[in-house]
CSV table of C-alpha atoms in Angstrom, one decimal:
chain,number,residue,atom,x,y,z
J,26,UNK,CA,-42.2,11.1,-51.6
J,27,UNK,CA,-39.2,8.8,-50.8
J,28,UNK,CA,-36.5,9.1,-53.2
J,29,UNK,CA,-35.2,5.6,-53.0
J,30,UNK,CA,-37.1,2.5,-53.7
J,31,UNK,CA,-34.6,-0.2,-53.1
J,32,UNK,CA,-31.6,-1.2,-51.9
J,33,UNK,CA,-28.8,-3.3,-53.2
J,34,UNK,CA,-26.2,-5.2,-51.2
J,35,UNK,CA,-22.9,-7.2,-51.5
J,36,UNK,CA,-22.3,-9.5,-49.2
J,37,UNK,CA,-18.8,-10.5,-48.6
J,38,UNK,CA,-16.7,-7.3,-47.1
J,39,UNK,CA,-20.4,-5.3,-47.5
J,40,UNK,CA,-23.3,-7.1,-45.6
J,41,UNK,CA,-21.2,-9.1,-43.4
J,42,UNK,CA,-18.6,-9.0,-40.7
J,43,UNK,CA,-15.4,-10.3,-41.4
J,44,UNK,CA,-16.9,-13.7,-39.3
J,45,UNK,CA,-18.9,-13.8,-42.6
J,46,UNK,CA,-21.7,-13.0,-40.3
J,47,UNK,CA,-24.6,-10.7,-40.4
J,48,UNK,CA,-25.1,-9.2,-36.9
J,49,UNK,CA,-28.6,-9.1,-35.0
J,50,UNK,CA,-28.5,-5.0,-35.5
J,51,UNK,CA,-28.4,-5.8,-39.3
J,52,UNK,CA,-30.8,-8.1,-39.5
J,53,UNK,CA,-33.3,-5.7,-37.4
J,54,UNK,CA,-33.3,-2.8,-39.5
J,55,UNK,CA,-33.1,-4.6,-43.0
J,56,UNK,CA,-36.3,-5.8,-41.4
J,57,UNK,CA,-37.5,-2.3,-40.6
J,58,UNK,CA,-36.7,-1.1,-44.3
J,59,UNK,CA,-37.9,-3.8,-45.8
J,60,UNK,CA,-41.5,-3.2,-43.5
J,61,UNK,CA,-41.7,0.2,-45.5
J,62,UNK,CA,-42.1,-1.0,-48.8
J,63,UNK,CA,-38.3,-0.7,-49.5
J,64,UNK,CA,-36.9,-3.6,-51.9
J,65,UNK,CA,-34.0,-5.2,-50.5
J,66,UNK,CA,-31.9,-7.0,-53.2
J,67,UNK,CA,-28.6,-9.1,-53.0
J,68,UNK,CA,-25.7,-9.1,-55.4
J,69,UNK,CA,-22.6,-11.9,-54.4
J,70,UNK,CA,-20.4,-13.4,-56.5
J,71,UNK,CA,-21.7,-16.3,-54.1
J,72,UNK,CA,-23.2,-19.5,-56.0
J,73,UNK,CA,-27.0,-18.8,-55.6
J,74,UNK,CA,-27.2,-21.9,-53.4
J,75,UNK,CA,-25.3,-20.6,-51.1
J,76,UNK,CA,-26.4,-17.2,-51.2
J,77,UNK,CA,-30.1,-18.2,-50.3
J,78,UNK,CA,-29.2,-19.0,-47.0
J,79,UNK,CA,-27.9,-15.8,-46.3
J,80,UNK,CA,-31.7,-14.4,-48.0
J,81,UNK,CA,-33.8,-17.0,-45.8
J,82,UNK,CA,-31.5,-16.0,-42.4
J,83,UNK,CA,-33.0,-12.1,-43.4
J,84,UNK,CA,-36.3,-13.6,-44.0
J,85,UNK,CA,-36.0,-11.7,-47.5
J,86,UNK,CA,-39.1,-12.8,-50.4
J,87,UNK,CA,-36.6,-11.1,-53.0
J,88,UNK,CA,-34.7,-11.6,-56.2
J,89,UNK,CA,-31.0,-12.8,-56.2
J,90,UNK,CA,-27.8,-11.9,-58.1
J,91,UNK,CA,-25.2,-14.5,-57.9
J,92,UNK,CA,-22.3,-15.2,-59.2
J,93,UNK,CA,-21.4,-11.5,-60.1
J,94,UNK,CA,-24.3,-11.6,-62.2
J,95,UNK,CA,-24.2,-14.7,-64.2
J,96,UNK,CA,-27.7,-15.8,-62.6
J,97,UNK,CA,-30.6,-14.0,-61.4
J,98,UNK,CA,-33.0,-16.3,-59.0
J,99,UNK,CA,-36.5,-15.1,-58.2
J,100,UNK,CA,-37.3,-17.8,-55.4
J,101,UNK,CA,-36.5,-21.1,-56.8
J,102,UNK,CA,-37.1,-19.6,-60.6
J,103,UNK,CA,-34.0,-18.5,-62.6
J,104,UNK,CA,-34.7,-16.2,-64.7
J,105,UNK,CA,-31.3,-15.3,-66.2
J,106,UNK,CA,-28.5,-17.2,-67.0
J,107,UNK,CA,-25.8,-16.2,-69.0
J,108,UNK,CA,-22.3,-18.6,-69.4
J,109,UNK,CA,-18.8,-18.3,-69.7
J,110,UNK,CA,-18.5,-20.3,-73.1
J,111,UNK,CA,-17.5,-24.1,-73.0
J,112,UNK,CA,-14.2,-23.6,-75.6
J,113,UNK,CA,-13.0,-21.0,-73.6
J,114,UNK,CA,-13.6,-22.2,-69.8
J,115,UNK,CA,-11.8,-25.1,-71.2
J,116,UNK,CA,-8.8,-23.1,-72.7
J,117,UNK,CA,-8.1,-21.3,-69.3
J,118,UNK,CA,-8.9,-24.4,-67.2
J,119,UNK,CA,-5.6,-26.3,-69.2
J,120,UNK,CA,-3.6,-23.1,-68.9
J,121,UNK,CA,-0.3,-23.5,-66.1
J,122,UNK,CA,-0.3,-21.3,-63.5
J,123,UNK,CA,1.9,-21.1,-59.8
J,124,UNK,CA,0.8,-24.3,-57.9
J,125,UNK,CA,-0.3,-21.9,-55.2
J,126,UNK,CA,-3.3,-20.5,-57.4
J,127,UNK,CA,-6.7,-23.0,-57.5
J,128,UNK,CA,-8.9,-23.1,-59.9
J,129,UNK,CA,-12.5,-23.2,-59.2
J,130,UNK,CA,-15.6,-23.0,-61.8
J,131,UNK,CA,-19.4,-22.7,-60.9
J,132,UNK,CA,-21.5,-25.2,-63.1
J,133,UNK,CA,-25.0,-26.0,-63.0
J,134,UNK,CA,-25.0,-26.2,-58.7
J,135,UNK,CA,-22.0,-27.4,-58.0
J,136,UNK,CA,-18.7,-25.7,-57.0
J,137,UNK,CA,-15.7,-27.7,-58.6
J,138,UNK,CA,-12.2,-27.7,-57.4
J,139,UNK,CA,-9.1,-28.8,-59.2
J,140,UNK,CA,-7.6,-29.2,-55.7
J,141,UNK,CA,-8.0,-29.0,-52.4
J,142,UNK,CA,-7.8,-25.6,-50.5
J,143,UNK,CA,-6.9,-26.3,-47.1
J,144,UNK,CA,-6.7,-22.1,-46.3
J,145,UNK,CA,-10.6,-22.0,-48.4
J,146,UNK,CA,-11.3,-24.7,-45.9
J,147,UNK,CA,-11.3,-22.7,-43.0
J,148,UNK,CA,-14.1,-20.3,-44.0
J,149,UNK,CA,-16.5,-23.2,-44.6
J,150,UNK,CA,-20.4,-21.6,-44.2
J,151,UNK,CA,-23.5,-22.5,-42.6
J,152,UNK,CA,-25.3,-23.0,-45.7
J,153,UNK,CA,-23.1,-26.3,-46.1
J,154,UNK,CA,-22.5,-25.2,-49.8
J,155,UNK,CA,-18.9,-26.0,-50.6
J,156,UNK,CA,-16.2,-27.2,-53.2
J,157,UNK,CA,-16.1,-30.6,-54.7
J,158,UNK,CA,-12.9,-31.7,-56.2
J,159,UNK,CA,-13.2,-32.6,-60.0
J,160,UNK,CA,-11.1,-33.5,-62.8
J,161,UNK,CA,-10.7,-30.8,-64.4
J,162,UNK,CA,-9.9,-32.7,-67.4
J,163,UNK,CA,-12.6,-35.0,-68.1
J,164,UNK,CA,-15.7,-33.1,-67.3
J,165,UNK,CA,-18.9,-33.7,-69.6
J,166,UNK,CA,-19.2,-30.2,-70.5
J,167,UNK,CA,-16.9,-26.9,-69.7
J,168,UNK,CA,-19.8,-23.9,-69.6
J,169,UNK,CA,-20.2,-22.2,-66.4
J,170,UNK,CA,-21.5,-19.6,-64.8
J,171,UNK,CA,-17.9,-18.4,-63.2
J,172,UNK,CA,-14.2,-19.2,-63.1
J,173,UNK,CA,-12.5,-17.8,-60.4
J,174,UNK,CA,-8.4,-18.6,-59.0
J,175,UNK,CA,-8.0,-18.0,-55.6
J,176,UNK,CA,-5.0,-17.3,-54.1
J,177,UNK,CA,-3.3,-15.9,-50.8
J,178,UNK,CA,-0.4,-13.9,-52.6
J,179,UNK,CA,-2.4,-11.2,-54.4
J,180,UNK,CA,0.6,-10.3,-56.8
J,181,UNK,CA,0.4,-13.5,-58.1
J,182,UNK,CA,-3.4,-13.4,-59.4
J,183,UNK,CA,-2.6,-9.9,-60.8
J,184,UNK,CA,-0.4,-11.8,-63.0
J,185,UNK,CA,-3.1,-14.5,-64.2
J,186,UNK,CA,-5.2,-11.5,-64.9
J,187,UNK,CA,-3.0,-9.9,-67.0
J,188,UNK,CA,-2.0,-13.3,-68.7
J,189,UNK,CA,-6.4,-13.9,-69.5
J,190,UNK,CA,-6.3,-10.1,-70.4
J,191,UNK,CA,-3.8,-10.7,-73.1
J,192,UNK,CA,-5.7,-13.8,-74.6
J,193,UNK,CA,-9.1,-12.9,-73.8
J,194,UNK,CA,-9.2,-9.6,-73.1
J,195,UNK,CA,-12.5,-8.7,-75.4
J,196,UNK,CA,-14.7,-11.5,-74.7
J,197,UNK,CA,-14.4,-11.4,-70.6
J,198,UNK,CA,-15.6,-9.7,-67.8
J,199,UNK,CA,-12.1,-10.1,-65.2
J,200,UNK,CA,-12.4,-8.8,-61.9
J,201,UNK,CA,-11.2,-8.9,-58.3
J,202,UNK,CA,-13.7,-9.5,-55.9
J,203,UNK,CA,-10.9,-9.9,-52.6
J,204,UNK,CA,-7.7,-9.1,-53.2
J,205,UNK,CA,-7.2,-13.2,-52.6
J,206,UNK,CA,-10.0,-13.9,-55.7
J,207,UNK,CA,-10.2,-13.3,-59.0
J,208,UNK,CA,-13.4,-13.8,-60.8
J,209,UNK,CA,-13.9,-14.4,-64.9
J,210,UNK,CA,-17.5,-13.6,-66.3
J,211,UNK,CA,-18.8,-14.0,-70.0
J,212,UNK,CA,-18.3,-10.1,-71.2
J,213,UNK,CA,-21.0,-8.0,-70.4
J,214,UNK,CA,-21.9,-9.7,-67.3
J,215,UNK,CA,-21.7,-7.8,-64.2
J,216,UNK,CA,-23.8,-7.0,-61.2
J,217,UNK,CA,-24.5,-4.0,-62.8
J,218,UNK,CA,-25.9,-5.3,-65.9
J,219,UNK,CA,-28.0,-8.3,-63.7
J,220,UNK,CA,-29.2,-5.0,-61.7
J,221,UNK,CA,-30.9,-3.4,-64.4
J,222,UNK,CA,-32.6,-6.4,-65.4
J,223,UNK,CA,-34.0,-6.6,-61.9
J,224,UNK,CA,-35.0,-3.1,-62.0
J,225,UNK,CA,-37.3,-3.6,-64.9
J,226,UNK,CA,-38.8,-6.2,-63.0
J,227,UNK,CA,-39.7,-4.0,-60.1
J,228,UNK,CA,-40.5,-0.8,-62.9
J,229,UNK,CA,-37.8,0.6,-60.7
J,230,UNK,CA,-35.5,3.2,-61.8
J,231,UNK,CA,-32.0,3.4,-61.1
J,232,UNK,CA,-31.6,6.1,-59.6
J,233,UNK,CA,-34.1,5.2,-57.3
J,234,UNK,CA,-31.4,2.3,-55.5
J,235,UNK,CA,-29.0,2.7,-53.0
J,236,UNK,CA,-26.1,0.4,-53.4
J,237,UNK,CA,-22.8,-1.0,-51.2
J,238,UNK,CA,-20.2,-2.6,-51.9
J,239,UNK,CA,-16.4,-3.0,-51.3
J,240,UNK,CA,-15.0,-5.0,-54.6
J,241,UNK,CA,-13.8,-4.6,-58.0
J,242,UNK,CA,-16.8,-6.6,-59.0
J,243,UNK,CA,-18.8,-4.2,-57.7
J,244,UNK,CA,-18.3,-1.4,-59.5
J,245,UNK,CA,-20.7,-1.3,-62.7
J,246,UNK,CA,-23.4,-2.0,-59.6
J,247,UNK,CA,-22.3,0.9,-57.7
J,248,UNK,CA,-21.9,3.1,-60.5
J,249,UNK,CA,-25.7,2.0,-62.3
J,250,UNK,CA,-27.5,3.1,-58.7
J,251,UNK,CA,-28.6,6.5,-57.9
J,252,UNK,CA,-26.3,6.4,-54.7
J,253,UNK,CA,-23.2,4.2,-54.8
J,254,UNK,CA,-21.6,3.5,-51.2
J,255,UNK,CA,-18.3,2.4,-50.8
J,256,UNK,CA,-17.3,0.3,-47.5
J,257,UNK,CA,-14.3,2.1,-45.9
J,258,UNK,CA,-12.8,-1.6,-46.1
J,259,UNK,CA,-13.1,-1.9,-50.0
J,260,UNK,CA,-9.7,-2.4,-52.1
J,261,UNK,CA,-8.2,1.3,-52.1
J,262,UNK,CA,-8.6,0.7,-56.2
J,263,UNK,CA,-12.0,0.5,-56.2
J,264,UNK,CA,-11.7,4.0,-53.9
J,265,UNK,CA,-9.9,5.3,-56.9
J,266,UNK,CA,-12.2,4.2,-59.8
J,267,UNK,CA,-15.1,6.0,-58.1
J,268,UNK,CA,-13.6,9.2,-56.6
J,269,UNK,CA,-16.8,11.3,-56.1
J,270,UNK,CA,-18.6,8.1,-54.3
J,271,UNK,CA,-19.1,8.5,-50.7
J,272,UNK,CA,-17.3,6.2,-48.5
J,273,UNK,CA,-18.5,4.6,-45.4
J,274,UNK,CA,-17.5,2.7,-42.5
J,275,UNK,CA,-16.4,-0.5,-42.5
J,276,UNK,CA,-18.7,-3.7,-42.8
J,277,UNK,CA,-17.1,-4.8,-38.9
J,278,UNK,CA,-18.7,-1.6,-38.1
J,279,UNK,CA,-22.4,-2.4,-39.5
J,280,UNK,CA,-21.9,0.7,-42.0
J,281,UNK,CA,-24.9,-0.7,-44.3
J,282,UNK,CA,-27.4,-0.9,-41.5
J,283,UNK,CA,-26.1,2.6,-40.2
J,284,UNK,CA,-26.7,4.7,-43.7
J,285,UNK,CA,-29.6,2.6,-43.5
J,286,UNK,CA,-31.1,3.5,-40.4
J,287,UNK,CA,-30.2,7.1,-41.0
J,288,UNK,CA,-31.4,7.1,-44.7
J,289,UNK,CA,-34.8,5.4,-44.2
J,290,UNK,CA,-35.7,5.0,-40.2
């Protein structure tokens, strides 16, 4: 009997190239797992709009983890939710930071922007999801699904994450998911934690998954499955955090449809 029953995939630095592509060899043996009764989920810190055009492109009929967790989509259906509260998106959204960091939220389906990004331009998707510039000040409610500052000097968001650690350290989940973006969850909420939700689902175990991925906001994902596989691009952090995990090639290198060719073809 097979010992795994499903896989689980970042996308961003994991699934795709650094095109933010999914090559033809991917696609063909996802399809070939999938075709043997493996489950093949998603977990992206990707608004779920988004991230279901990457799904349909596989031809996947599967469940999707957003936003680092915050949502969990089963086709159309959401079937969890969980928000950063309103109070405190509003707190951090007035708080001054180095005109080079933007702030971004996820709310309802809509990506808002304090500013325009002209660098975030450039890596504009085929799904034709993409930023809208709001007033940041006068919105009709704060809750959302995400906050995350992006920013092309790295040593700068280490010290926005250390300034939201100090003042709301204990009721956030704060992690990197590129070196150039942080993400800010409610606490608790991780890919992990939407992962064993969607294992219950499936009557799945979770030892019985195979997961990849290269972030910070991977790791409670990578450390829930049975078989956590780190990209050989992922932040030499993460590397440390999970020393006995193996590490693969990199995701320019198709290292997820290699282990998975190997594994289950």
């Amino acid at each position: 009997m097979m010992k795994y029953k499903a896989v689980i995939s970042d996308l961003d630095g994991t699934l795709l190239n650094s095109d933010h592509r999914i090559s033809d060899y991917t696609k063909k043996i996802i399809k070939n797992v999938v075709e043997k009764g493996i489950k093949f989920f998603i977990a992206t810190g990707r608004h779920h709009m988004d991230a279901s055009h990457i799904k349909e492109e596989l031809s996947l009929d599967t469940t999707l983890i957003s936003a680092n967790g915050s949502r969990v989509h089963r086709a159309e259906e959401e079937i969890f939710a969980c928000d950063l509260e309103g109070e405190i998106v509003k707190e951090i959204l007035k708080m001054d930071f180095d005109d080079s960091v933007y702030k971004n939220i996820y709310q309802g389906n809509q990506w808002l922007a304090e500013k325009e990004n002209l660098w975030l331009s450039e890596f504009k998707n085929e799904s034709g999801f993409f930023y809208e510039v709001a007033d940041f000040k006068s919105l009709k409610s704060y809750e959302a699904a995400k906050i995350f500052f992006i920013c092309e000097e790295h040593e700068k968001l280490v010290q926005v994450k250390e300034k939201l650690e100090k003042n709301y350290g204990k009721k956030l989940n704060i992690a990197f998911s590129l070196p150039q973006c942080l993400e800010i969850m409610a606490r608790g909420v991780s890919k992990g934690h939407a992962l064993q939700k969607v294992l219950k689902e499936y009557n799945i175990h979770p030892e019985e998954v195979v997961a990849f991925g290269d972030g910070f906001n991977d790791l409670e994902m990578l450390t829930v499955a049975g078989k956590g596989l780190v990209m050989g691009n992922a932040n030499d952090k993460l590397k440390e955090a999970l020393p006995n995990h193996e590490i693969i090639k990199t995701n320019d290198e198709d290292a997820v449809a290699n282990y998975l060719e190997k594994l289950f073809l």
